[in-house]
CSV table of C-alpha atoms and ligand atoms in Angstrom, one decimal:
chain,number,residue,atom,x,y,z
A,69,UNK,CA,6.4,-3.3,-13.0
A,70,UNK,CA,7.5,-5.4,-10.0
A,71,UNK,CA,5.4,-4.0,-6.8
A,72,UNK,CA,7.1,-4.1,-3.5
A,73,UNK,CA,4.0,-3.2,-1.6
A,74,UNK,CA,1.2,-5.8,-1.0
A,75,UNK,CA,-2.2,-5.7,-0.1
A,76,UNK,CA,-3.0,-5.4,3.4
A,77,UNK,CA,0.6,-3.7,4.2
A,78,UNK,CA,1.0,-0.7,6.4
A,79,UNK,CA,2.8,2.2,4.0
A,80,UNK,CA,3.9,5.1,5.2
A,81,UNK,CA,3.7,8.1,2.4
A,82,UNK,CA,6.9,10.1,1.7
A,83,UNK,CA,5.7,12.6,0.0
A,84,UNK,CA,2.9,15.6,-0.8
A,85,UNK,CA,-0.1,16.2,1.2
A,86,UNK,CA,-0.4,13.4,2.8
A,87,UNK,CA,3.5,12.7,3.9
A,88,UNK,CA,4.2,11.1,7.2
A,89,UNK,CA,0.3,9.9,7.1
A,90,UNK,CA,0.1,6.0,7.2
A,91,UNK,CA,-2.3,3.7,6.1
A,92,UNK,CA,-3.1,0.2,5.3
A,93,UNK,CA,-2.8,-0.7,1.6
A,94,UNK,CA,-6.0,-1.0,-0.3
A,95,UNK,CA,-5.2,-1.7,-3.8
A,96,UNK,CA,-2.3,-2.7,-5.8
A,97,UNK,CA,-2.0,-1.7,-9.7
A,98,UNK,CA,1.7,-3.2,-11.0
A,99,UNK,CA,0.4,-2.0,-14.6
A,100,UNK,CA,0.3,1.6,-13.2
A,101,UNK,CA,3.1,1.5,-10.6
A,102,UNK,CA,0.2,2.8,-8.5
A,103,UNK,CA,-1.4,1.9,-4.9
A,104,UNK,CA,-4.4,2.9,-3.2
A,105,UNK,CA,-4.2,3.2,0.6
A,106,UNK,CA,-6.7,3.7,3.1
A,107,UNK,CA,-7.3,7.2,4.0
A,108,UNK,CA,-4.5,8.9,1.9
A,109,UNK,CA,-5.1,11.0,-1.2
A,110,UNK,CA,-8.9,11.1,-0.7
A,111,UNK,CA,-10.8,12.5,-3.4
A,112,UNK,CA,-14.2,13.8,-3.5
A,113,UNK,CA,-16.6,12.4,-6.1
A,114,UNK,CA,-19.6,13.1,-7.4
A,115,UNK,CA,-22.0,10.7,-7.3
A,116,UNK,CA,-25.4,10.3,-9.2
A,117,UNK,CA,-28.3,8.7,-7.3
A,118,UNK,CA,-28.6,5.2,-9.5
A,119,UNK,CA,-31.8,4.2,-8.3
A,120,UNK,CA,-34.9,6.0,-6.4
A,121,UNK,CA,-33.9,6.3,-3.0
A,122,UNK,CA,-30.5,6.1,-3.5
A,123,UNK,CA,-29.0,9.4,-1.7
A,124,UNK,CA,-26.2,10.2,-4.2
A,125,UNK,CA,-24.6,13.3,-3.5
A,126,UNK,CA,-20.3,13.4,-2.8
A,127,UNK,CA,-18.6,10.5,-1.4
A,128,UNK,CA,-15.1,10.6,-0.2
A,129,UNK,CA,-12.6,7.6,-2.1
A,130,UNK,CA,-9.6,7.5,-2.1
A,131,UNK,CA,-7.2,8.1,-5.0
A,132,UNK,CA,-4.3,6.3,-6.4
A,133,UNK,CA,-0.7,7.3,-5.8
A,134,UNK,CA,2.2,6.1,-7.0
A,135,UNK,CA,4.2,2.9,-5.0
A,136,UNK,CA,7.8,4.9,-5.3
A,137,UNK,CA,6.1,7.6,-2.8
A,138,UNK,CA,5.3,5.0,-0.2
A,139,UNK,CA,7.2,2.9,2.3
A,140,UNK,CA,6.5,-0.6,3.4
A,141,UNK,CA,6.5,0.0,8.1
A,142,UNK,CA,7.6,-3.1,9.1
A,143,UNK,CA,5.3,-4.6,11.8
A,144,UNK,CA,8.3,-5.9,13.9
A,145,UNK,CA,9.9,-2.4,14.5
A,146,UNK,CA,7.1,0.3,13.5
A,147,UNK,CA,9.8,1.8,11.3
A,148,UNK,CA,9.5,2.5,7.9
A,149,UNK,CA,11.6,0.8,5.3
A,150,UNK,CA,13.2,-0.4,2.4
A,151,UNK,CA,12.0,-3.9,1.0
A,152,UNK,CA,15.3,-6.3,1.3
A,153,UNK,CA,14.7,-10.1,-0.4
A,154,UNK,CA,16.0,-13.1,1.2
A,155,UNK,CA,16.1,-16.7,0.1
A,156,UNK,CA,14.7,-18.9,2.5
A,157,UNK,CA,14.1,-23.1,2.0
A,158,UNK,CA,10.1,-23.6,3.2
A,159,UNK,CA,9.5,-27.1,4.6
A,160,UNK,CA,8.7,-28.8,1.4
A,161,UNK,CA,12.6,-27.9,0.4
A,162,UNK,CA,11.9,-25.0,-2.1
A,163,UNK,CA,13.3,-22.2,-2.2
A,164,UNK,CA,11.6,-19.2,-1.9
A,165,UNK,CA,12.0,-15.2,-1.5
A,166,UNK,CA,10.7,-13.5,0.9
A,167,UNK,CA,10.4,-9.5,1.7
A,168,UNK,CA,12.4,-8.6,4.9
A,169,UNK,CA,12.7,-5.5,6.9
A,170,UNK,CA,16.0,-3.5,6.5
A,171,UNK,CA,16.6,-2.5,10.0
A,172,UNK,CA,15.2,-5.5,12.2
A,173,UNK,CA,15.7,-8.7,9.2
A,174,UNK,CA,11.8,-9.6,10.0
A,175,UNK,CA,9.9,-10.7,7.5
A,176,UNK,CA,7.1,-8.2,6.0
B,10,LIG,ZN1,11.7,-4.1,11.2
């Protein structure tokens, strides 16, 4: 699956508990269609203590969600959008595609 989203990106989630929440982008799986991103979808786990001393107990992690519930915010305009693709020459003359905002044409 071709992912839109990128590590490090700022999403914005569309949908479910956590819609209009934003966070920063985690994790990316293309083979699941999937992302994790800070501070949405958080799931408690249960953890065992590994070693002595270790506290174990719940710890808070967040879960995977799918990429087609989240939008890229473009850091230009704060708004949320649609990933566009433009062709763009770099200085060593190839071409290459980069992901551009739909409202203000800035690069993501
Ligand atoms: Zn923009």
């Amino acid at each position: 699956m071709k992912m839109f989203v990128k590590t490090g990106d700022t999403v914005v989630v569309l949908s479910g508990n956590d819609k209009g929440k934003q966070g920063k982008v985690l994790e990316v799986s293309p083979s699941e269609g999937k992302v994790i991103v800070e501070g949405i979808h958080v799931v408690t786990k249960h953890v065992k203590p590994r070693k002595m001393g270790d506290q174990g107990g719940i710890v808070k992690v967040e879960g995977a969600i799918y990429a087609d519930k989240v939008q890229v915010v473009c850091p230009s305009c704060k708004k949320p959008t649609r990933v566009a693709h433009k062709a763009v020459v770099a200085d060593n003359g190839k071409k290459r595609s980069i992901r551009v905002c739909k409202h203000c044409g800035e690069e993501l």
